[in-house]
Amino acid sequence: MDYKSAFRAAVDQVRDEGRYRVFADLKRHRGDFPVATWTRQDGTTRDVTVWCSNDYLGQGQNPVVLAAMHEAIDSAGSGSGGTRNISGTTRYHVELEAELADLHGKEASLLFTSGYVANEAALSTLYKVLPGLIIFSDALNHASMIAGIRNGGGARHIFRHNDLEHLESLLAAAPVDAPKLVAFESVYSMDGDIADLAATIALARKYGALTYLDEVHAVGLYGPRGGGVAERDGVMADIDIIEGTLGKAYGVMGGYIAGDADLIDAIRSHASGFIFTTSLPPALAAGASASIRWLKDHDEVRQQHQERAAALKARFKAAGLPVMPSASHIVPVLVGNPVHCKLISDLLLSDHGVYVQPINYPTVPRGTERLRFTPTPFHTDEMMEHLVTAMNDLWTRCNVKRHGVAA
């Protein structure tokens, strides 16, 4: 077999569909977020404004977080030294898990190397510890949740996105005595919509199902202390398993689950994705703990974040740009064509010093390609004005549709 040709053909297919991704070579400036230096392929550079970072609150630049990481490096060195079972559980990991349990009002939490790994490991392992488990999964759940459910190998049903009537019909048809779990997200990161947590919890309880909530795009950002949408809505105690990340609002890296102590212990004891991987470096754990503690006490940052998101949505709408409905801090602008989406993204970067990544299939359905903006408390009015002016120019230049009106 000509392996090289097979690999090339796989890449060419992505290119032909207009969704080949090129990484932007960026170097962030400490203390000057969201500005970064972009290095072009010819080696030249220019400063750009980053508009698509998941470091939603700029915590990756917070001096308190950086100081904690420096202290951990000076005190403990670089790596953890092993898996959690073999010398890789340090005081920093124990303190971080305590911070996370406190954040969500749960008995315990468990760290993973990423949010993806947390979802994949936890959901697949639940099939092991709950024989006969049936998982009911929202149609727009993240790829990591889908992977975990598939890899678990058990029964599963997909309900239409945020459609509780469809979910109930599936729950009602399931065997009464079978263990069940409803897996869903709070903030869906591509559309920016938010699930009805209270109604979903009530429905799960009616049919004796556990609830598994992915708060990856909500932890740190919602609730008085940053506990997520569940905290904001006053239902955190009613969620059985909360999954989150340390790599977005908290500005570091890692993932976790939080819940009942026995449940967490069962996952810890059976999840291959936890048992057989080196634990997070102490510096990351220390930085995450500092970030969580700081954001618990600084709700004003969350308020600033929401104001900036609302301001950008309003500016896009005023300019006649097709900003998609969003109940959250996510600001998606519909393009609807993969080639146009990448073209606009490329021109924003090269001609206007604006970096926003095109979001194409398979991340979103074909025909819904978009630019996904994530304004932070550090994006100024001047930055927004520059962005909207550039977008307005490119929408005309590239002949892209505005608000349902042919361009």
Tab-separated table of C-alpha atoms in Angstrom:
chain	number	residue	atom	x	y	z
A	1	MET	CA	0.000	0.000	0.000
A	2	ASP	CA	1.150	3.528	-0.764
A	3	TYR	CA	0.779	4.918	2.761
A	4	LYS	CA	2.138	8.351	1.908
A	5	SER	CA	-0.446	8.847	-0.833
A	6	ALA	CA	-3.221	7.809	1.530
A	7	PHE	CA	-2.152	10.394	4.070
A	8	ARG	CA	-1.843	13.066	1.390
A	9	ALA	CA	-5.292	12.214	0.013
A	10	ALA	CA	-6.827	12.583	3.462
A	11	VAL	CA	-5.358	16.080	3.771
A	12	ASP	CA	-6.284	16.998	0.194
A	13	GLN	CA	-9.903	16.129	0.903
A	14	VAL	CA	-9.959	18.655	3.740
A	15	ARG	CA	-8.303	21.255	1.491
A	16	ASP	CA	-10.823	20.645	-1.309
A	17	GLU	CA	-13.705	21.241	1.105
A	18	GLY	CA	-12.225	24.581	2.117
A	19	ARG	CA	-11.725	23.628	5.748
A	20	TYR	CA	-7.982	22.981	5.956
A	21	ARG	CA	-6.657	24.610	9.104
A	22	VAL	CA	-3.433	26.562	9.346
A	23	PHE	CA	-2.105	27.280	12.825
A	24	ALA	CA	-1.421	30.901	13.639
A	25	ASP	CA	2.055	31.220	15.157
A	26	LEU	CA	1.353	33.544	18.099
A	27	LYS	CA	3.409	34.784	21.023
A	28	ARG	CA	1.328	36.382	23.751
A	29	HIS	CA	2.640	39.456	25.558
A	30	ARG	CA	2.718	39.154	29.321
A	31	GLY	CA	0.757	42.046	30.783
A	32	ASP	CA	-0.615	43.142	27.401
A	33	PHE	CA	-3.471	40.691	26.819
A	34	PRO	CA	-5.145	40.319	24.266
A	35	VAL	CA	-2.241	41.551	22.112
A	36	ALA	CA	0.115	38.966	20.608
A	37	THR	CA	2.875	38.826	18.023
A	38	TRP	CA	2.033	36.830	14.897
A	39	THR	CA	4.908	35.274	12.948
A	40	ARG	CA	4.115	34.801	9.270
A	41	GLN	CA	5.426	31.862	7.264
A	42	ASP	CA	8.112	34.103	5.738
A	43	GLY	CA	9.428	34.897	9.217
A	44	THR	CA	8.138	38.492	9.398
A	45	THR	CA	6.015	39.557	12.357
A	46	ARG	CA	3.259	41.959	13.318
A	47	ASP	CA	1.229	42.602	16.443
A	48	VAL	CA	-2.374	41.387	16.364
A	49	THR	CA	-5.401	41.454	18.650
A	50	VAL	CA	-6.607	37.979	19.613
A	51	TRP	CA	-10.404	37.693	19.440
A	52	CYS	CA	-10.884	33.935	19.834
A	53	SER	CA	-8.996	32.961	22.970
A	54	ASN	CA	-10.683	30.671	25.488
A	55	ASP	CA	-8.674	32.456	28.182
A	56	TYR	CA	-11.952	34.272	28.707
A	57	LEU	CA	-10.890	36.429	31.648
A	58	GLY	CA	-7.199	36.860	30.883
A	59	GLN	CA	-6.268	34.790	33.922
A	60	GLY	CA	-3.278	33.428	32.036
A	61	GLN	CA	-1.790	36.897	32.587
A	62	ASN	CA	-2.926	37.437	36.191
A	63	PRO	CA	0.146	38.258	38.347
A	64	VAL	CA	-1.349	36.267	41.238
A	65	VAL	CA	-1.532	33.147	39.068
A	66	LEU	CA	1.959	33.649	37.644
A	67	ALA	CA	3.451	34.197	41.101
A	68	ALA	CA	1.937	30.942	42.356
A	69	MET	CA	3.378	29.062	39.389
A	70	HIS	CA	6.828	30.562	39.879
A	71	GLU	CA	6.754	29.666	43.572
A	72	ALA	CA	5.806	26.064	42.762
A	73	ILE	CA	8.630	25.727	40.230
A	74	ASP	CA	11.128	27.152	42.710
A	75	SER	CA	9.860	24.883	45.483
A	76	ALA	CA	9.094	21.619	43.681
A	77	GLY	CA	10.715	21.698	40.248
A	78	SER	CA	9.103	21.085	36.863
A	79	GLY	CA	7.245	17.785	36.525
A	80	SER	CA	5.166	15.787	38.974
A	81	GLY	CA	7.333	12.694	38.726
A	82	GLY	CA	4.693	10.149	37.824
A	83	THR	CA	1.086	9.081	37.755
A	84	ARG	CA	-1.134	9.957	40.695
A	85	ASN	CA	-0.722	6.405	41.992
A	86	ILE	CA	3.068	6.428	41.653
A	87	SER	CA	4.615	9.523	43.274
A	88	GLY	CA	2.577	11.986	41.173
A	89	THR	CA	0.239	13.178	43.930
A	90	THR	CA	1.781	16.305	45.391
A	91	ARG	CA	0.471	18.769	47.936
A	92	TYR	CA	-0.434	21.044	45.021
A	93	HIS	CA	-2.781	18.434	43.548
A	94	VAL	CA	-4.460	17.780	46.886
A	95	GLU	CA	-5.021	21.495	47.482
A	96	LEU	CA	-6.398	22.003	43.977
A	97	GLU	CA	-8.903	19.170	44.337
A	98	ALA	CA	-10.037	20.685	47.624
A	99	GLU	CA	-10.497	24.084	45.930
A	100	LEU	CA	-12.564	22.495	43.163
A	101	ALA	CA	-14.775	20.534	45.559
A	102	ASP	CA	-15.391	23.752	47.499
A	103	LEU	CA	-16.116	25.691	44.285
A	104	HIS	CA	-18.940	23.314	43.390
A	105	GLY	CA	-20.137	22.474	46.899
A	106	LYS	CA	-19.284	18.795	46.446
A	107	GLU	CA	-17.629	16.234	48.687
A	108	ALA	CA	-14.736	15.546	46.338
A	109	SER	CA	-13.174	16.251	42.967
A	110	LEU	CA	-10.710	14.500	40.675
A	111	LEU	CA	-8.095	16.080	38.410
A	112	PHE	CA	-7.349	15.039	34.834
A	113	THR	CA	-4.836	16.351	32.319
A	114	SER	CA	-7.521	18.098	30.246
A	115	GLY	CA	-11.251	18.660	30.027
A	116	TYR	CA	-11.363	16.270	27.081
A	117	VAL	CA	-9.727	13.507	29.107
A	118	ALA	CA	-12.013	14.201	32.074
A	119	ASN	CA	-15.128	13.696	29.945
A	120	GLU	CA	-13.831	10.701	28.022
A	121	ALA	CA	-12.522	8.931	31.114
A	122	ALA	CA	-15.441	9.664	33.425
A	123	LEU	CA	-18.252	8.829	31.004
A	124	SER	CA	-16.647	5.646	29.687
A	125	THR	CA	-15.867	4.488	33.233
A	126	LEU	CA	-19.429	4.994	34.434
A	127	TYR	CA	-20.441	2.127	32.156
A	128	LYS	CA	-17.976	-0.073	34.062
A	129	VAL	CA	-19.200	0.818	37.538
A	130	LEU	CA	-22.896	0.888	36.629
A	131	PRO	CA	-23.645	-2.301	34.626
A	132	GLY	CA	-26.558	-1.835	32.251
A	133	LEU	CA	-26.204	1.954	32.311
A	134	ILE	CA	-28.098	3.917	29.648
A	135	ILE	CA	-26.761	7.386	28.840
A	136	PHE	CA	-28.991	10.062	27.321
A	137	SER	CA	-26.830	12.626	25.540
A	138	ASP	CA	-27.667	16.032	24.064
A	139	ALA	CA	-27.134	16.093	20.295
A	140	LEU	CA	-24.694	19.002	20.529
A	141	ASN	CA	-22.539	17.630	23.327
A	142	HIS	CA	-18.799	18.108	22.939
A	143	ALA	CA	-16.697	15.565	21.036
A	144	SER	CA	-15.068	14.470	24.296
A	145	MET	CA	-18.447	13.524	25.777
A	146	ILE	CA	-19.377	11.675	22.605
A	147	ALA	CA	-16.052	9.811	22.703
A	148	GLY	CA	-16.529	8.817	26.330
A	149	ILE	CA	-20.041	7.539	25.724
A	150	ARG	CA	-19.033	5.605	22.619
A	151	ASN	CA	-15.922	4.153	24.237
A	152	GLY	CA	-17.978	2.996	27.202
A	153	GLY	CA	-19.701	0.586	24.849
A	154	GLY	CA	-23.070	0.656	26.587
A	155	ALA	CA	-26.566	1.701	25.630
A	156	ARG	CA	-27.022	5.318	24.613
A	157	HIS	CA	-29.704	7.597	23.202
A	158	ILE	CA	-29.256	11.022	21.627
A	159	PHE	CA	-31.925	13.643	22.307
A	160	ARG	CA	-32.447	16.687	20.133
A	161	HIS	CA	-30.517	19.711	21.353
A	162	ASN	CA	-32.134	21.215	24.465
A	163	ASP	CA	-35.381	19.401	23.580
A	164	LEU	CA	-36.720	18.193	26.915
A	165	GLU	CA	-39.872	16.698	25.389
A	166	HIS	CA	-37.719	14.448	23.247
A	167	LEU	CA	-35.545	13.587	26.244
A	168	GLU	CA	-38.604	12.625	28.282
A	169	SER	CA	-39.913	10.393	25.513
A	170	LEU	CA	-36.593	8.522	25.511
A	171	LEU	CA	-36.455	8.265	29.299
A	172	ALA	CA	-40.036	7.044	29.482
A	173	ALA	CA	-39.314	4.277	26.956
A	174	ALA	CA	-36.277	2.977	28.866
A	175	PRO	CA	-36.513	0.077	31.324
A	176	VAL	CA	-37.641	1.410	34.695
A	177	ASP	CA	-35.028	-0.515	36.666
A	178	ALA	CA	-32.050	0.319	34.406
A	179	PRO	CA	-29.422	2.796	35.699
A	180	LYS	CA	-29.632	6.006	33.685
A	181	LEU	CA	-27.632	9.194	33.216
A	182	VAL	CA	-28.448	12.431	31.398
A	183	ALA	CA	-25.317	14.079	29.964
A	184	PHE	CA	-25.523	17.691	28.842
A	185	GLU	CA	-23.691	21.025	28.851
A	186	SER	CA	-24.554	24.358	30.406
A	187	VAL	CA	-23.054	26.734	27.814
A	188	TYR	CA	-22.758	25.293	24.309
A	189	SER	CA	-19.592	26.852	22.980
A	190	MET	CA	-20.353	27.169	19.266
A	191	ASP	CA	-23.875	28.659	19.431
A	192	GLY	CA	-23.578	30.279	22.850
A	193	ASP	CA	-26.953	29.002	24.062
A	194	ILE	CA	-27.578	27.769	27.612
A	195	ALA	CA	-29.471	24.669	28.727
A	196	ASP	CA	-32.449	24.789	31.079
A	197	LEU	CA	-30.662	23.199	34.002
A	198	ALA	CA	-33.533	23.153	36.502
A	199	ALA	CA	-35.965	21.513	34.069
A	200	THR	CA	-33.384	18.952	32.949
A	201	ILE	CA	-32.598	18.030	36.547
A	202	ALA	CA	-36.289	17.663	37.380
A	203	LEU	CA	-36.811	15.398	34.386
A	204	ALA	CA	-33.813	13.239	35.267
A	205	ARG	CA	-35.046	12.832	38.832
A	206	LYS	CA	-38.532	11.900	37.638
A	207	TYR	CA	-37.040	8.902	35.851
A	208	GLY	CA	-34.367	8.024	38.406
A	209	ALA	CA	-31.441	9.224	36.297
A	210	LEU	CA	-28.144	10.758	37.350
A	211	THR	CA	-27.111	14.112	35.872
A	212	TYR	CA	-23.724	14.822	34.307
A	213	LEU	CA	-23.133	18.492	33.513
A	214	ASP	CA	-20.261	19.815	31.413
A	215	GLU	CA	-19.553	23.362	32.664
A	216	VAL	CA	-16.330	23.809	30.684
A	217	HIS	CA	-17.434	27.110	29.123
A	218	ALA	CA	-19.068	28.347	32.330
A	219	VAL	CA	-16.782	27.655	35.298
A	220	GLY	CA	-15.142	30.852	36.470
A	221	LEU	CA	-17.560	32.871	34.332
A	222	TYR	CA	-20.992	32.450	35.950
A	223	GLY	CA	-22.244	32.427	39.513
A	224	PRO	CA	-21.192	34.651	42.447
A	225	ARG	CA	-17.961	32.656	42.937
A	226	GLY	CA	-17.543	31.296	39.417
A	227	GLY	CA	-19.136	27.919	40.087
A	228	GLY	CA	-20.828	28.005	36.680
A	229	VAL	CA	-24.375	28.262	35.406
A	230	ALA	CA	-25.461	25.691	37.997
A	231	GLU	CA	-24.333	28.079	40.733
A	232	ARG	CA	-25.944	31.051	38.980
A	233	ASP	CA	-29.242	29.179	38.714
A	234	GLY	CA	-29.115	27.831	42.272
A	235	VAL	CA	-29.121	24.151	41.256
A	236	MET	CA	-25.507	23.158	41.852
A	237	ALA	CA	-26.399	20.833	44.733
A	238	ASP	CA	-28.833	18.966	42.485
A	239	ILE	CA	-26.258	18.012	39.836
A	240	ASP	CA	-24.642	14.633	40.483
A	241	ILE	CA	-21.444	15.111	38.450
A	242	ILE	CA	-19.999	18.434	37.357
A	243	GLU	CA	-17.177	18.444	34.824
A	244	GLY	CA	-15.006	21.468	34.151
A	245	THR	CA	-11.715	22.716	32.828
A	246	LEU	CA	-8.779	24.735	34.107
A	247	GLY	CA	-7.714	25.752	30.595
A	248	LYS	CA	-10.339	28.380	29.800
A	249	ALA	CA	-11.606	30.906	32.371
A	250	TYR	CA	-8.901	29.830	34.831
A	251	GLY	CA	-6.160	30.388	32.275
A	252	VAL	CA	-4.015	27.317	32.988
A	253	MET	CA	-4.508	23.684	31.915
A	254	GLY	CA	-6.290	20.545	33.094
A	255	GLY	CA	-9.767	19.132	33.631
A	256	TYR	CA	-11.761	17.709	36.518
A	257	ILE	CA	-14.987	16.218	37.783
A	258	ALA	CA	-16.673	16.976	41.108
A	259	GLY	CA	-19.344	15.046	42.952
A	260	ASP	CA	-20.161	12.620	45.752
A	261	ALA	CA	-17.079	11.141	47.434
A	262	ASP	CA	-17.985	7.514	46.654
A	263	LEU	CA	-18.679	8.334	42.997
A	264	ILE	CA	-15.373	10.189	42.647
A	265	ASP	CA	-13.522	7.335	44.335
A	266	ALA	CA	-15.088	4.843	41.933
A	267	ILE	CA	-13.947	6.871	38.913
A	268	ARG	CA	-10.484	7.303	40.458
A	269	SER	CA	-10.185	3.554	40.944
A	270	HIS	CA	-11.383	2.447	37.499
A	271	ALA	CA	-10.687	5.178	34.903
A	272	SER	CA	-7.770	4.275	32.633
A	273	GLY	CA	-7.492	7.908	31.509
A	274	PHE	CA	-6.696	8.826	35.089
A	275	ILE	CA	-4.706	5.819	36.284
A	276	PHE	CA	-2.235	5.499	33.423
A	277	THR	CA	-1.139	9.073	32.760
A	278	THR	CA	1.388	11.388	34.366
A	279	SER	CA	-0.270	13.958	36.597
A	280	LEU	CA	-0.254	17.701	35.982
A	281	PRO	CA	3.000	19.501	36.837
A	282	PRO	CA	2.921	21.140	40.280
A	283	ALA	CA	3.201	24.609	38.728
A	284	LEU	CA	-0.020	24.114	36.769
A	285	ALA	CA	-1.843	22.831	39.832
A	286	ALA	CA	-0.582	25.763	41.907
A	287	GLY	CA	-1.548	28.271	39.228
A	288	ALA	CA	-5.021	26.779	38.899
A	289	SER	CA	-5.586	26.892	42.664
A	290	ALA	CA	-4.545	30.543	42.761
A	291	SER	CA	-6.785	31.369	39.812
A	292	ILE	CA	-9.819	29.662	41.354
A	293	ARG	CA	-9.288	31.365	44.712
A	294	TRP	CA	-8.846	34.775	43.090
A	295	LEU	CA	-11.952	34.465	40.902
A	296	LYS	CA	-14.060	33.294	43.848
A	297	ASP	CA	-13.523	36.781	45.302
A	298	HIS	CA	-13.727	38.902	42.127
A	299	ASP	CA	-17.228	38.760	40.723
A	300	GLU	CA	-16.688	42.200	39.200
A	301	VAL	CA	-14.507	40.569	36.537
A	302	ARG	CA	-17.411	38.337	35.526
A	303	GLN	CA	-19.669	41.384	35.291
A	304	GLN	CA	-17.123	43.179	33.089
A	305	HIS	CA	-16.894	40.110	30.896
A	306	GLN	CA	-20.651	39.993	30.331
A	307	GLU	CA	-20.736	43.719	29.565
A	308	ARG	CA	-18.014	43.368	26.928
A	309	ALA	CA	-19.831	40.455	25.251
A	310	ALA	CA	-23.090	42.404	25.166
A	311	ALA	CA	-21.301	45.464	23.775
A	312	LEU	CA	-19.766	43.491	20.899
A	313	LYS	CA	-23.085	41.842	20.019
A	314	ALA	CA	-24.732	45.275	19.904
A	315	ARG	CA	-22.004	46.708	17.657
A	316	PHE	CA	-22.251	43.788	15.232
A	317	LYS	CA	-26.039	44.111	15.071
A	318	ALA	CA	-25.839	47.875	14.512
A	319	ALA	CA	-23.483	47.239	11.578
A	320	GLY	CA	-25.893	44.748	10.028
A	321	LEU	CA	-23.548	41.821	10.542
A	322	PRO	CA	-25.232	38.416	11.065
A	323	VAL	CA	-24.431	37.841	14.739
A	324	MET	CA	-26.152	34.635	15.817
A	325	PRO	CA	-28.483	34.539	18.850
A	326	SER	CA	-26.458	33.838	21.995
A	327	ALA	CA	-27.494	33.883	25.637
A	328	SER	CA	-23.907	33.703	26.815
A	329	HIS	CA	-20.507	35.349	26.398
A	330	ILE	CA	-19.954	33.572	23.065
A	331	VAL	CA	-20.406	35.884	20.051
A	332	PRO	CA	-20.762	33.824	16.833
A	333	VAL	CA	-21.125	35.549	13.448
A	334	LEU	CA	-22.619	33.419	10.681
A	335	VAL	CA	-20.776	33.115	7.364
A	336	GLY	CA	-22.377	29.928	6.044
A	337	ASN	CA	-19.619	28.896	3.658
A	338	PRO	CA	-16.265	27.295	4.548
A	339	VAL	CA	-14.280	29.041	1.811
A	340	HIS	CA	-15.673	32.487	2.664
A	341	CYS	CA	-15.200	31.800	6.367
A	342	LYS	CA	-11.513	31.023	5.957
A	343	LEU	CA	-11.027	33.886	3.501
A	344	ILE	CA	-12.473	36.458	5.893
A	345	SER	CA	-10.432	35.040	8.756
A	346	ASP	CA	-7.245	35.222	6.665
A	347	LEU	CA	-7.929	38.810	5.557
A	348	LEU	CA	-8.762	39.947	9.069
A	349	LEU	CA	-5.377	38.674	10.188
A	350	SER	CA	-3.243	39.795	7.254
A	351	ASP	CA	-4.877	43.153	6.507
A	352	HIS	CA	-6.320	44.269	9.847
A	353	GLY	CA	-4.263	42.600	12.589
A	354	VAL	CA	-7.343	40.782	13.921
A	355	TYR	CA	-7.040	37.089	14.783
A	356	VAL	CA	-10.206	34.995	14.867
A	357	GLN	CA	-10.232	31.369	13.816
A	358	PRO	CA	-12.797	30.106	11.254
A	359	ILE	CA	-15.142	27.489	12.691
A	360	ASN	CA	-15.986	24.946	10.001
A	361	TYR	CA	-17.278	21.370	9.752
A	362	PRO	CA	-16.987	19.032	11.658
A	363	THR	CA	-16.966	21.423	14.622
A	364	VAL	CA	-20.259	22.864	13.367
A	365	PRO	CA	-22.733	21.521	10.753
A	366	ARG	CA	-22.093	22.293	7.094
A	367	GLY	CA	-23.763	25.528	6.057
A	368	THR	CA	-23.361	27.074	9.518
A	369	GLU	CA	-19.678	27.987	9.242
A	370	ARG	CA	-18.916	30.976	11.412
A	371	LEU	CA	-16.433	33.237	13.110
A	372	ARG	CA	-16.575	32.800	16.881
A	373	PHE	CA	-15.578	35.843	18.921
A	374	THR	CA	-14.779	35.707	22.627
A	375	PRO	CA	-14.459	39.254	23.973
A	376	THR	CA	-12.768	39.586	27.356
A	377	PRO	CA	-12.681	42.326	30.002
A	378	PHE	CA	-9.492	43.520	28.287
A	379	HIS	CA	-10.983	44.168	24.840
A	380	THR	CA	-11.462	47.931	24.679
A	381	ASP	CA	-14.040	50.013	22.822
A	382	GLU	CA	-11.296	51.028	20.397
A	383	MET	CA	-10.508	47.371	19.668
A	384	MET	CA	-14.195	46.698	19.068
A	385	GLU	CA	-14.538	49.666	16.742
A	386	HIS	CA	-11.525	48.500	14.721
A	387	LEU	CA	-12.937	44.964	14.538
A	388	VAL	CA	-16.420	46.023	13.434
A	389	THR	CA	-15.029	48.397	10.787
A	390	ALA	CA	-12.845	45.596	9.399
A	391	MET	CA	-15.709	43.090	9.425
A	392	ASN	CA	-18.044	45.547	7.725
A	393	ASP	CA	-15.491	46.138	4.976
A	394	LEU	CA	-14.843	42.442	4.413
A	395	TRP	CA	-18.535	41.493	4.360
A	396	THR	CA	-18.955	43.858	1.431
A	397	ARG	CA	-15.658	42.939	-0.224
A	398	CYS	CA	-16.306	39.184	-0.005
A	399	ASN	CA	-20.008	39.482	-0.934
A	400	VAL	CA	-21.259	37.702	2.204
A	401	LYS	CA	-24.916	37.706	3.240
A	402	ARG	CA	-26.112	40.106	5.980
A	403	HIS	CA	-29.077	39.301	8.230
A	404	GLY	CA	-30.902	37.229	5.642
A	405	VAL	CA	-30.542	39.907	2.950
A	406	ALA	CA	-28.642	38.937	-0.191
A	407	ALA	CA	-25.368	40.837	-0.439
